[in-house]
Amino acid sequence: MPKQIRALYGAAWRFTFLLMLIDCIWAVRIGFRLARGGVMLTIALTGGLVAISGVLWVLSRIPYKDASRSVFYRNVVDVFLWITVLATFSKVCVVFQYLCVTTNFPLASHAFIAADAALGFHWPDTYRWVLAHPWLHRALGWAYASGACQLFVVPVILAITRNTRDYAEFVVQFMVSATLVILISVPFPAESAFVHFGIHDPGTASTVSDFGLFRTGQARELNLSFVQGLVSFPSLHTILALCFAYALRHAGYVFPVAIVLNAFMIVSTLTQGGHYLADVLSGLVAGALVIGLVRRFAFQAASPVAGRIPSALTS
């Protein structure tokens, strides 16, 4: 791992531990608890990733006759190291999200609905129209669900194409984005459009049921194995769609496919994610800013990428 990237990797872990400390202090002060089972599973997952990284590191140090094999293992171990910090941060950050929900600031949902109306967008009408076209509803559902799949597929593609630096950049973008949207959501909390408009179809209001429970203090224990995304404004799903596509910009023919898929995923956040149009538009702005700022201040001295993409993905 290059020196600059190694320094960022260390900074990512330090930030994760700092956020963990904040979580612990805040949780103790308000009587917030984590279910033991979820914590143990998280520790086991992190330990497993560390063990895999260790095995791959050993394999990368073996003097192979084919030098490209050693390079491949080094790329894979770098990706796994970043996956480990991302997985750990995600759990720490989701606790921070739930803690922020407990602040119980006045809801800003009506302001977002008014902004949507000013732009000529009416969420209930859009939802009913999509629901009236089953094929479109299914397609948008697949696009929305692709976000979780891409978290696994993107690092694999970037490891194969030797673009591990791009994955490191994605992880930093993810960490900055998640922290940013949670902090913004504290003074501007909003219930999901599913909840606000009384939508109780399968996979709608039930996916954000924790928002009201933790906001009002009815719930104070979180199981890390069963968490929900509770931030409405800005839309983190929209930001991640931009980051996914950007991360694959050096992956040959995969890049245009990623653009189309993630553009569709952004559209899907309205009806499948229960987001207001204001959430999505603010997510686009925030995503562009995060990508630009991370690129400018953390990855400005990017190494050349020409000639490092296997022909299997470029022809």
PDB file of C-alpha atoms in Angstrom:
ATOM      1  CA  MET A   1       0.000   0.000   0.000  1.00  0.00           C
ATOM      2  CA  PRO A   2       1.537   3.352  -1.050  1.00  0.00           C
ATOM      3  CA  LYS A   3       2.578   5.707   1.748  1.00  0.00           C
ATOM      4  CA  GLN A   4      -0.165   8.267   1.055  1.00  0.00           C
ATOM      5  CA  ILE A   5      -2.883   5.608   1.010  1.00  0.00           C
ATOM      6  CA  ARG A   6      -1.454   3.981   4.130  1.00  0.00           C
ATOM      7  CA  ALA A   7      -1.701   7.318   5.942  1.00  0.00           C
ATOM      8  CA  LEU A   8      -5.343   7.676   4.879  1.00  0.00           C
ATOM      9  CA  TYR A   9      -5.998   4.110   6.009  1.00  0.00           C
ATOM     10  CA  GLY A  10      -4.653   4.933   9.455  1.00  0.00           C
ATOM     11  CA  ALA A  11      -6.738   8.104   9.544  1.00  0.00           C
ATOM     12  CA  ALA A  12      -9.849   6.091   8.636  1.00  0.00           C
ATOM     13  CA  TRP A  13      -9.294   3.794  11.616  1.00  0.00           C
ATOM     14  CA  ARG A  14      -8.618   6.723  13.957  1.00  0.00           C
ATOM     15  CA  PHE A  15     -11.828   8.421  12.874  1.00  0.00           C
ATOM     16  CA  THR A  16     -13.748   5.168  13.351  1.00  0.00           C
ATOM     17  CA  PHE A  17     -12.414   4.776  16.893  1.00  0.00           C
ATOM     18  CA  LEU A  18     -13.194   8.436  17.656  1.00  0.00           C
ATOM     19  CA  LEU A  19     -16.779   7.950  16.500  1.00  0.00           C
ATOM     20  CA  MET A  20     -16.961   4.754  18.556  1.00  0.00           C
ATOM     21  CA  LEU A  21     -15.872   6.712  21.631  1.00  0.00           C
ATOM     22  CA  ILE A  22     -18.573   9.303  20.968  1.00  0.00           C
ATOM     23  CA  ASP A  23     -21.126   6.502  20.621  1.00  0.00           C
ATOM     24  CA  CYS A  24     -20.086   4.957  23.934  1.00  0.00           C
ATOM     25  CA  ILE A  25     -20.190   8.211  25.904  1.00  0.00           C
ATOM     26  CA  TRP A  26     -23.500   9.285  24.376  1.00  0.00           C
ATOM     27  CA  ALA A  27     -25.076   5.843  24.867  1.00  0.00           C
ATOM     28  CA  VAL A  28     -24.122   5.724  28.546  1.00  0.00           C
ATOM     29  CA  ARG A  29     -25.528   9.203  29.148  1.00  0.00           C
ATOM     30  CA  ILE A  30     -28.979   8.389  27.707  1.00  0.00           C
ATOM     31  CA  GLY A  31     -29.252   4.715  28.645  1.00  0.00           C
ATOM     32  CA  PHE A  32     -28.890   3.438  25.074  1.00  0.00           C
ATOM     33  CA  ARG A  33     -27.911  -0.245  24.797  1.00  0.00           C
ATOM     34  CA  LEU A  34     -26.690  -2.678  22.151  1.00  0.00           C
ATOM     35  CA  ALA A  35     -27.997  -6.243  22.055  1.00  0.00           C
ATOM     36  CA  ARG A  36     -25.183  -8.639  22.940  1.00  0.00           C
ATOM     37  CA  GLY A  37     -25.834 -10.978  20.001  1.00  0.00           C
ATOM     38  CA  GLY A  38     -25.414  -8.243  17.400  1.00  0.00           C
ATOM     39  CA  VAL A  39     -22.208  -6.999  19.006  1.00  0.00           C
ATOM     40  CA  MET A  40     -20.676 -10.482  19.093  1.00  0.00           C
ATOM     41  CA  LEU A  41     -21.589 -11.071  15.445  1.00  0.00           C
ATOM     42  CA  THR A  42     -19.988  -7.753  14.476  1.00  0.00           C
ATOM     43  CA  ILE A  43     -16.791  -8.644  16.335  1.00  0.00           C
ATOM     44  CA  ALA A  44     -16.734 -12.057  14.631  1.00  0.00           C
ATOM     45  CA  LEU A  45     -17.205 -10.457  11.207  1.00  0.00           C
ATOM     46  CA  THR A  46     -14.385  -7.983  11.776  1.00  0.00           C
ATOM     47  CA  GLY A  47     -12.129 -10.735  13.080  1.00  0.00           C
ATOM     48  CA  GLY A  48     -12.887 -12.845  10.023  1.00  0.00           C
ATOM     49  CA  LEU A  49     -11.976 -10.008   7.666  1.00  0.00           C
ATOM     50  CA  VAL A  50      -8.726  -9.411   9.551  1.00  0.00           C
ATOM     51  CA  ALA A  51      -7.883 -13.130   9.334  1.00  0.00           C
ATOM     52  CA  ILE A  52      -8.574 -13.233   5.591  1.00  0.00           C
ATOM     53  CA  SER A  53      -6.424 -10.139   5.090  1.00  0.00           C
ATOM     54  CA  GLY A  54      -3.613 -11.816   7.024  1.00  0.00           C
ATOM     55  CA  VAL A  55      -3.755 -14.962   4.886  1.00  0.00           C
ATOM     56  CA  LEU A  56      -3.756 -12.904   1.696  1.00  0.00           C
ATOM     57  CA  TRP A  57      -0.826 -10.838   2.982  1.00  0.00           C
ATOM     58  CA  VAL A  58       1.185 -14.033   3.519  1.00  0.00           C
ATOM     59  CA  LEU A  59       0.282 -15.248   0.025  1.00  0.00           C
ATOM     60  CA  SER A  60       1.364 -11.910  -1.447  1.00  0.00           C
ATOM     61  CA  ARG A  61       4.837 -12.338   0.102  1.00  0.00           C
ATOM     62  CA  ILE A  62       5.510 -15.700  -1.544  1.00  0.00           C
ATOM     63  CA  PRO A  63       8.065 -15.320  -4.396  1.00  0.00           C
ATOM     64  CA  TYR A  64       6.011 -16.552  -7.363  1.00  0.00           C
ATOM     65  CA  LYS A  65       7.584 -17.141 -10.765  1.00  0.00           C
ATOM     66  CA  ASP A  66       4.764 -15.118 -12.258  1.00  0.00           C
ATOM     67  CA  ALA A  67       5.162 -11.623 -10.779  1.00  0.00           C
ATOM     68  CA  SER A  68       1.596 -10.702 -11.735  1.00  0.00           C
ATOM     69  CA  ARG A  69       0.339 -13.254  -9.222  1.00  0.00           C
ATOM     70  CA  SER A  70       2.074 -11.442  -6.367  1.00  0.00           C
ATOM     71  CA  VAL A  71       0.669  -8.139  -7.623  1.00  0.00           C
ATOM     72  CA  PHE A  72      -2.809  -9.670  -7.701  1.00  0.00           C
ATOM     73  CA  TYR A  73      -2.568 -10.840  -4.088  1.00  0.00           C
ATOM     74  CA  ARG A  74      -1.261  -7.438  -2.988  1.00  0.00           C
ATOM     75  CA  ASN A  75      -4.221  -5.746  -4.666  1.00  0.00           C
ATOM     76  CA  VAL A  76      -6.663  -8.144  -3.040  1.00  0.00           C
ATOM     77  CA  VAL A  77      -5.148  -7.736   0.424  1.00  0.00           C
ATOM     78  CA  ASP A  78      -5.324  -3.938   0.075  1.00  0.00           C
ATOM     79  CA  VAL A  79      -9.003  -4.198  -0.849  1.00  0.00           C
ATOM     80  CA  PHE A  80      -9.707  -6.473   2.122  1.00  0.00           C
ATOM     81  CA  LEU A  81      -7.972  -4.053   4.464  1.00  0.00           C
ATOM     82  CA  TRP A  82     -10.243  -1.264   3.255  1.00  0.00           C
ATOM     83  CA  ILE A  83     -13.295  -3.556   3.418  1.00  0.00           C
ATOM     84  CA  THR A  84     -12.431  -4.223   7.064  1.00  0.00           C
ATOM     85  CA  VAL A  85     -12.372  -0.554   8.014  1.00  0.00           C
ATOM     86  CA  LEU A  86     -15.548   0.088   5.989  1.00  0.00           C
ATOM     87  CA  ALA A  87     -17.411  -2.779   7.680  1.00  0.00           C
ATOM     88  CA  THR A  88     -16.313  -1.613  11.133  1.00  0.00           C
ATOM     89  CA  PHE A  89     -17.134   2.025  10.425  1.00  0.00           C
ATOM     90  CA  SER A  90     -20.578   1.069   9.073  1.00  0.00           C
ATOM     91  CA  LYS A  91     -21.557  -0.548  12.375  1.00  0.00           C
ATOM     92  CA  VAL A  92     -20.152   2.320  14.436  1.00  0.00           C
ATOM     93  CA  CYS A  93     -21.863   4.855  12.188  1.00  0.00           C
ATOM     94  CA  VAL A  94     -25.251   3.146  12.322  1.00  0.00           C
ATOM     95  CA  VAL A  95     -25.137   3.401  16.123  1.00  0.00           C
ATOM     96  CA  PHE A  96     -24.320   7.106  15.738  1.00  0.00           C
ATOM     97  CA  GLN A  97     -27.314   7.426  13.402  1.00  0.00           C
ATOM     98  CA  TYR A  98     -29.679   5.924  15.980  1.00  0.00           C
ATOM     99  CA  LEU A  99     -28.249   8.131  18.717  1.00  0.00           C
ATOM    100  CA  CYS A 100     -28.813  11.218  16.565  1.00  0.00           C
ATOM    101  CA  VAL A 101     -32.428  10.182  15.983  1.00  0.00           C
ATOM    102  CA  THR A 102     -33.001  10.330  19.750  1.00  0.00           C
ATOM    103  CA  THR A 103     -32.323  14.098  19.740  1.00  0.00           C
ATOM    104  CA  ASN A 104     -35.943  14.506  18.636  1.00  0.00           C
ATOM    105  CA  PHE A 105     -35.657  17.851  16.839  1.00  0.00           C
ATOM    106  CA  PRO A 106     -38.894  19.122  15.199  1.00  0.00           C
ATOM    107  CA  LEU A 107     -39.689  17.296  11.965  1.00  0.00           C
ATOM    108  CA  ALA A 108     -38.831  19.071   8.716  1.00  0.00           C
ATOM    109  CA  SER A 109     -40.986  16.799   6.541  1.00  0.00           C
ATOM    110  CA  HIS A 110     -43.544  19.499   5.720  1.00  0.00           C
ATOM    111  CA  ALA A 111     -40.812  21.831   4.455  1.00  0.00           C
ATOM    112  CA  PHE A 112     -39.527  19.132   2.102  1.00  0.00           C
ATOM    113  CA  ILE A 113     -43.045  18.346   0.874  1.00  0.00           C
ATOM    114  CA  ALA A 114     -43.617  22.051   0.225  1.00  0.00           C
ATOM    115  CA  ALA A 115     -40.341  22.233  -1.701  1.00  0.00           C
ATOM    116  CA  ASP A 116     -41.408  19.227  -3.770  1.00  0.00           C
ATOM    117  CA  ALA A 117     -44.764  20.850  -4.523  1.00  0.00           C
ATOM    118  CA  ALA A 118     -43.030  24.050  -5.628  1.00  0.00           C
ATOM    119  CA  LEU A 119     -41.162  21.930  -8.171  1.00  0.00           C
ATOM    120  CA  GLY A 120     -44.387  20.290  -9.321  1.00  0.00           C
ATOM    121  CA  PHE A 121     -43.639  16.940  -7.681  1.00  0.00           C
ATOM    122  CA  HIS A 122     -46.271  15.153  -5.612  1.00  0.00           C
ATOM    123  CA  TRP A 123     -44.970  12.023  -3.922  1.00  0.00           C
ATOM    124  CA  PRO A 124     -48.280  10.140  -3.404  1.00  0.00           C
ATOM    125  CA  ASP A 125     -49.255  10.567  -7.061  1.00  0.00           C
ATOM    126  CA  THR A 126     -45.837   9.347  -8.208  1.00  0.00           C
ATOM    127  CA  TYR A 127     -45.968   6.334  -5.884  1.00  0.00           C
ATOM    128  CA  ARG A 128     -49.455   5.339  -7.058  1.00  0.00           C
ATOM    129  CA  TRP A 129     -48.432   5.733 -10.708  1.00  0.00           C
ATOM    130  CA  VAL A 130     -45.393   3.480 -10.273  1.00  0.00           C
ATOM    131  CA  LEU A 131     -47.488   0.962  -8.347  1.00  0.00           C
ATOM    132  CA  ALA A 132     -49.958   0.901 -11.246  1.00  0.00           C
ATOM    133  CA  HIS A 133     -47.144  -0.309 -13.534  1.00  0.00           C
ATOM    134  CA  PRO A 134     -45.938  -3.589 -11.950  1.00  0.00           C
ATOM    135  CA  TRP A 135     -43.035  -4.053 -14.363  1.00  0.00           C
ATOM    136  CA  LEU A 136     -41.665  -0.609 -13.503  1.00  0.00           C
ATOM    137  CA  HIS A 137     -42.216  -1.165  -9.793  1.00  0.00           C
ATOM    138  CA  ARG A 138     -40.236  -4.421  -9.951  1.00  0.00           C
ATOM    139  CA  ALA A 139     -37.449  -2.835 -11.999  1.00  0.00           C
ATOM    140  CA  LEU A 140     -37.122   0.062  -9.570  1.00  0.00           C
ATOM    141  CA  GLY A 141     -37.105  -2.416  -6.692  1.00  0.00           C
ATOM    142  CA  TRP A 142     -34.179  -4.295  -8.254  1.00  0.00           C
ATOM    143  CA  ALA A 143     -32.346  -1.026  -8.902  1.00  0.00           C
ATOM    144  CA  TYR A 144     -32.804   0.095  -5.300  1.00  0.00           C
ATOM    145  CA  ALA A 145     -31.648  -3.274  -3.950  1.00  0.00           C
ATOM    146  CA  SER A 146     -28.571  -3.135  -6.192  1.00  0.00           C
ATOM    147  CA  GLY A 147     -27.016  -0.702  -3.717  1.00  0.00           C
ATOM    148  CA  ALA A 148     -26.380  -3.513  -1.242  1.00  0.00           C
ATOM    149  CA  CYS A 149     -25.090  -5.783  -4.017  1.00  0.00           C
ATOM    150  CA  GLN A 150     -22.693  -3.129  -5.279  1.00  0.00           C
ATOM    151  CA  LEU A 151     -21.079  -2.880  -1.851  1.00  0.00           C
ATOM    152  CA  PHE A 152     -19.839  -6.430  -2.480  1.00  0.00           C
ATOM    153  CA  VAL A 153     -19.334  -6.342  -6.261  1.00  0.00           C
ATOM    154  CA  VAL A 154     -17.481  -3.017  -6.598  1.00  0.00           C
ATOM    155  CA  PRO A 155     -14.438  -4.061  -4.493  1.00  0.00           C
ATOM    156  CA  VAL A 156     -14.192  -7.325  -6.448  1.00  0.00           C
ATOM    157  CA  ILE A 157     -14.160  -5.483  -9.774  1.00  0.00           C
ATOM    158  CA  LEU A 158     -11.631  -2.935  -8.546  1.00  0.00           C
ATOM    159  CA  ALA A 159      -9.357  -5.670  -7.188  1.00  0.00           C
ATOM    160  CA  ILE A 160      -9.469  -7.578 -10.490  1.00  0.00           C
ATOM    161  CA  THR A 161      -8.785  -4.439 -12.510  1.00  0.00           C
ATOM    162  CA  ARG A 162      -5.995  -3.364 -10.125  1.00  0.00           C
ATOM    163  CA  ASN A 163      -7.815  -0.184  -9.168  1.00  0.00           C
ATOM    164  CA  THR A 164      -7.455  -0.611  -5.417  1.00  0.00           C
ATOM    165  CA  ARG A 165      -6.664   3.093  -5.033  1.00  0.00           C
ATOM    166  CA  ASP A 166     -10.109   3.867  -6.412  1.00  0.00           C
ATOM    167  CA  TYR A 167     -11.660   1.584  -3.807  1.00  0.00           C
ATOM    168  CA  ALA A 168      -9.737   3.350  -1.054  1.00  0.00           C
ATOM    169  CA  GLU A 169     -11.151   6.607  -2.379  1.00  0.00           C
ATOM    170  CA  PHE A 170     -14.660   5.126  -2.353  1.00  0.00           C
ATOM    171  CA  VAL A 171     -14.330   4.065   1.289  1.00  0.00           C
ATOM    172  CA  VAL A 172     -13.231   7.567   2.298  1.00  0.00           C
ATOM    173  CA  GLN A 173     -16.149   9.019   0.319  1.00  0.00           C
ATOM    174  CA  PHE A 174     -18.519   6.620   2.076  1.00  0.00           C
ATOM    175  CA  MET A 175     -17.236   7.589   5.516  1.00  0.00           C
ATOM    176  CA  VAL A 176     -17.437  11.314   4.815  1.00  0.00           C
ATOM    177  CA  SER A 177     -20.886  11.014   3.212  1.00  0.00           C
ATOM    178  CA  ALA A 178     -22.429   8.907   5.961  1.00  0.00           C
ATOM    179  CA  THR A 179     -21.126  11.196   8.692  1.00  0.00           C
ATOM    180  CA  LEU A 180     -22.216  14.313   6.804  1.00  0.00           C
ATOM    181  CA  VAL A 181     -25.794  13.211   6.115  1.00  0.00           C
ATOM    182  CA  ILE A 182     -26.298  12.071   9.710  1.00  0.00           C
ATOM    183  CA  LEU A 183     -25.084  15.411  11.068  1.00  0.00           C
ATOM    184  CA  ILE A 184     -27.341  17.295   8.631  1.00  0.00           C
ATOM    185  CA  SER A 185     -30.295  15.122   9.614  1.00  0.00           C
ATOM    186  CA  VAL A 186     -30.033  16.115  13.293  1.00  0.00           C
ATOM    187  CA  PRO A 187     -31.461  19.660  12.908  1.00  0.00           C
ATOM    188  CA  PHE A 188     -33.532  18.595   9.867  1.00  0.00           C
ATOM    189  CA  PRO A 189     -35.054  15.211  10.747  1.00  0.00           C
ATOM    190  CA  ALA A 190     -37.771  13.882   8.482  1.00  0.00           C
ATOM    191  CA  GLU A 191     -39.972  10.849   8.648  1.00  0.00           C
ATOM    192  CA  SER A 192     -39.993   8.703   5.531  1.00  0.00           C
ATOM    193  CA  ALA A 193     -42.567   9.531   2.873  1.00  0.00           C
ATOM    194  CA  PHE A 194     -43.912   6.028   3.511  1.00  0.00           C
ATOM    195  CA  VAL A 195     -44.731   6.990   7.091  1.00  0.00           C
ATOM    196  CA  HIS A 196     -45.897  10.528   6.365  1.00  0.00           C
ATOM    197  CA  PHE A 197     -48.357   9.455   3.680  1.00  0.00           C
ATOM    198  CA  GLY A 198     -49.459   6.283   5.456  1.00  0.00           C
ATOM    199  CA  ILE A 199     -48.045   3.747   2.988  1.00  0.00           C
ATOM    200  CA  HIS A 200     -48.010   0.279   4.530  1.00  0.00           C
ATOM    201  CA  ASP A 201     -47.403  -1.957   1.531  1.00  0.00           C
ATOM    202  CA  PRO A 202     -44.775  -4.693   2.068  1.00  0.00           C
ATOM    203  CA  GLY A 203     -41.268  -3.228   2.256  1.00  0.00           C
ATOM    204  CA  THR A 204     -42.397   0.352   2.870  1.00  0.00           C
ATOM    205  CA  ALA A 205     -43.168   1.867   6.307  1.00  0.00           C
ATOM    206  CA  SER A 206     -41.970  -1.279   8.065  1.00  0.00           C
ATOM    207  CA  THR A 207     -38.416  -0.637   6.798  1.00  0.00           C
ATOM    208  CA  VAL A 208     -38.172   2.601   8.805  1.00  0.00           C
ATOM    209  CA  SER A 209     -40.244   1.653  11.845  1.00  0.00           C
ATOM    210  CA  ASP A 210     -37.317   2.315  14.197  1.00  0.00           C
ATOM    211  CA  PHE A 211     -37.430   6.044  13.454  1.00  0.00           C
ATOM    212  CA  GLY A 212     -40.502   6.749  15.560  1.00  0.00           C
ATOM    213  CA  LEU A 213     -39.596   4.245  18.278  1.00  0.00           C
ATOM    214  CA  PHE A 214     -36.124   5.642  18.974  1.00  0.00           C
ATOM    215  CA  ARG A 215     -37.140   9.253  18.351  1.00  0.00           C
ATOM    216  CA  THR A 216     -39.820   9.118  21.051  1.00  0.00           C
ATOM    217  CA  GLY A 217     -37.776   7.014  23.468  1.00  0.00           C
ATOM    218  CA  GLN A 218     -40.014   3.947  23.203  1.00  0.00           C
ATOM    219  CA  ALA A 219     -36.955   1.920  22.212  1.00  0.00           C
ATOM    220  CA  ARG A 220     -33.487   2.140  23.717  1.00  0.00           C
ATOM    221  CA  GLU A 221     -31.858  -1.149  22.666  1.00  0.00           C
ATOM    222  CA  LEU A 222     -30.423  -1.743  19.194  1.00  0.00           C
ATOM    223  CA  ASN A 223     -29.564  -5.085  17.622  1.00  0.00           C
ATOM    224  CA  LEU A 224     -26.733  -4.485  15.149  1.00  0.00           C
ATOM    225  CA  SER A 225     -27.923  -7.484  13.127  1.00  0.00           C
ATOM    226  CA  PHE A 226     -31.225  -5.739  12.346  1.00  0.00           C
ATOM    227  CA  VAL A 227     -30.697  -2.065  11.587  1.00  0.00           C
ATOM    228  CA  GLN A 228     -32.508   0.412   9.363  1.00  0.00           C
ATOM    229  CA  GLY A 229     -31.516   3.491   7.408  1.00  0.00           C
ATOM    230  CA  LEU A 230     -33.275   6.349   9.195  1.00  0.00           C
ATOM    231  CA  VAL A 231     -31.820   9.405   7.459  1.00  0.00           C
ATOM    232  CA  SER A 232     -34.142  10.972   4.927  1.00  0.00           C
ATOM    233  CA  PHE A 233     -32.451  14.292   4.093  1.00  0.00           C
ATOM    234  CA  PRO A 234     -30.100  14.205   2.268  1.00  0.00           C
ATOM    235  CA  SER A 235     -30.511  10.815   0.603  1.00  0.00           C
ATOM    236  CA  LEU A 236     -27.464   8.654   1.355  1.00  0.00           C
ATOM    237  CA  HIS A 237     -28.632   6.172  -1.284  1.00  0.00           C
ATOM    238  CA  THR A 238     -28.348   8.917  -3.897  1.00  0.00           C
ATOM    239  CA  ILE A 239     -24.875   9.884  -2.736  1.00  0.00           C
ATOM    240  CA  LEU A 240     -23.714   6.262  -2.820  1.00  0.00           C
ATOM    241  CA  ALA A 241     -25.052   5.858  -6.356  1.00  0.00           C
ATOM    242  CA  LEU A 242     -22.759   8.680  -7.475  1.00  0.00           C
ATOM    243  CA  CYS A 243     -19.839   7.196  -5.532  1.00  0.00           C
ATOM    244  CA  PHE A 244     -20.376   3.691  -6.962  1.00  0.00           C
ATOM    245  CA  ALA A 245     -20.325   4.970 -10.528  1.00  0.00           C
ATOM    246  CA  TYR A 246     -17.332   7.219  -9.867  1.00  0.00           C
ATOM    247  CA  ALA A 247     -15.381   4.376  -8.252  1.00  0.00           C
ATOM    248  CA  LEU A 248     -15.687   2.328 -11.453  1.00  0.00           C
ATOM    249  CA  ARG A 249     -14.522   5.096 -13.798  1.00  0.00           C
ATOM    250  CA  HIS A 250     -11.295   3.207 -14.605  1.00  0.00           C
ATOM    251  CA  ALA A 251     -12.931  -0.209 -14.989  1.00  0.00           C
ATOM    252  CA  GLY A 252     -13.326  -0.205 -18.765  1.00  0.00           C
ATOM    253  CA  TYR A 253     -16.716  -1.251 -20.113  1.00  0.00           C
ATOM    254  CA  VAL A 254     -18.042  -1.707 -16.583  1.00  0.00           C
ATOM    255  CA  PHE A 255     -18.137   2.078 -16.131  1.00  0.00           C
ATOM    256  CA  PRO A 256     -20.996   2.884 -18.575  1.00  0.00           C
ATOM    257  CA  VAL A 257     -22.993  -0.010 -17.137  1.00  0.00           C
ATOM    258  CA  ALA A 258     -22.431   1.427 -13.657  1.00  0.00           C
ATOM    259  CA  ILE A 259     -23.633   4.850 -14.820  1.00  0.00           C
ATOM    260  CA  VAL A 260     -26.906   3.448 -16.161  1.00  0.00           C
ATOM    261  CA  LEU A 261     -27.514   1.207 -13.140  1.00  0.00           C
ATOM    262  CA  ASN A 262     -26.831   3.929 -10.609  1.00  0.00           C
ATOM    263  CA  ALA A 263     -28.858   6.523 -12.494  1.00  0.00           C
ATOM    264  CA  PHE A 264     -31.762   4.097 -12.241  1.00  0.00           C
ATOM    265  CA  MET A 265     -30.968   3.549  -8.565  1.00  0.00           C
ATOM    266  CA  ILE A 266     -31.202   7.295  -7.936  1.00  0.00           C
ATOM    267  CA  VAL A 267     -34.646   7.381  -9.558  1.00  0.00           C
ATOM    268  CA  SER A 268     -35.711   4.384  -7.469  1.00  0.00           C
ATOM    269  CA  THR A 269     -34.978   6.136  -4.172  1.00  0.00           C
ATOM    270  CA  LEU A 270     -38.177   8.163  -4.528  1.00  0.00           C
ATOM    271  CA  THR A 271     -40.694   5.326  -4.572  1.00  0.00           C
ATOM    272  CA  GLN A 272     -38.673   2.369  -3.289  1.00  0.00           C
ATOM    273  CA  GLY A 273     -36.787   4.257  -0.574  1.00  0.00           C
ATOM    274  CA  GLY A 274     -39.584   6.572   0.510  1.00  0.00           C
ATOM    275  CA  HIS A 275     -37.547   9.708  -0.165  1.00  0.00           C
ATOM    276  CA  TYR A 276     -38.854  13.147  -1.039  1.00  0.00           C
ATOM    277  CA  LEU A 277     -37.563  14.815  -4.194  1.00  0.00           C
ATOM    278  CA  ALA A 278     -35.791  17.323  -1.928  1.00  0.00           C
ATOM    279  CA  ASP A 279     -33.871  14.409  -0.384  1.00  0.00           C
ATOM    280  CA  VAL A 280     -32.681  13.195  -3.767  1.00  0.00           C
ATOM    281  CA  LEU A 281     -31.726  16.621  -5.115  1.00  0.00           C
ATOM    282  CA  SER A 282     -29.803  17.463  -1.949  1.00  0.00           C
ATOM    283  CA  GLY A 283     -28.154  14.041  -2.182  1.00  0.00           C
ATOM    284  CA  LEU A 284     -26.950  14.819  -5.700  1.00  0.00           C
ATOM    285  CA  VAL A 285     -25.423  18.098  -4.535  1.00  0.00           C
ATOM    286  CA  ALA A 286     -23.868  16.554  -1.425  1.00  0.00           C
ATOM    287  CA  GLY A 287     -22.524  13.594  -3.398  1.00  0.00           C
ATOM    288  CA  ALA A 288     -20.858  15.803  -5.986  1.00  0.00           C
ATOM    289  CA  LEU A 289     -19.306  17.932  -3.234  1.00  0.00           C
ATOM    290  CA  VAL A 290     -18.016  14.913  -1.306  1.00  0.00           C
ATOM    291  CA  ILE A 291     -16.481  13.350  -4.411  1.00  0.00           C
ATOM    292  CA  GLY A 292     -14.831  16.634  -5.344  1.00  0.00           C
ATOM    293  CA  LEU A 293     -13.540  17.435  -1.864  1.00  0.00           C
ATOM    294  CA  VAL A 294     -12.214  13.939  -1.168  1.00  0.00           C
ATOM    295  CA  ARG A 295     -10.521  13.935  -4.559  1.00  0.00           C
ATOM    296  CA  ARG A 296      -9.073  17.399  -3.994  1.00  0.00           C
ATOM    297  CA  PHE A 297      -7.776  17.012  -0.462  1.00  0.00           C
ATOM    298  CA  ALA A 298      -7.122  13.276  -0.041  1.00  0.00           C
ATOM    299  CA  PHE A 299      -6.391  11.829  -3.473  1.00  0.00           C
ATOM    300  CA  GLN A 300      -5.065  14.747  -5.521  1.00  0.00           C
ATOM    301  CA  ALA A 301      -1.804  12.955  -6.331  1.00  0.00           C
ATOM    302  CA  ALA A 302      -3.518  10.013  -7.993  1.00  0.00           C
ATOM    303  CA  SER A 303      -1.265   7.606  -9.806  1.00  0.00           C
ATOM    304  CA  PRO A 304      -1.657   6.974 -13.540  1.00  0.00           C
ATOM    305  CA  VAL A 305      -4.100   4.235 -14.431  1.00  0.00           C
ATOM    306  CA  ALA A 306      -3.231   3.695 -18.050  1.00  0.00           C
ATOM    307  CA  GLY A 307      -2.308   0.192 -18.923  1.00  0.00           C
ATOM    308  CA  ARG A 308      -3.432  -1.429 -15.714  1.00  0.00           C
ATOM    309  CA  ILE A 309      -6.843  -2.702 -16.810  1.00  0.00           C
ATOM    310  CA  PRO A 310      -6.954  -6.322 -18.006  1.00  0.00           C
ATOM    311  CA  SER A 311      -8.075  -6.787 -21.585  1.00  0.00           C
ATOM    312  CA  ALA A 312     -10.905  -9.041 -20.428  1.00  0.00           C
ATOM    313  CA  LEU A 313     -12.754  -5.986 -19.162  1.00  0.00           C
ATOM    314  CA  THR A 314     -11.739  -3.488 -21.798  1.00  0.00           C
ATOM    315  CA  SER A 315     -12.334  -5.329 -25.027  1.00  0.00           C
TER     316      SER A 315
END
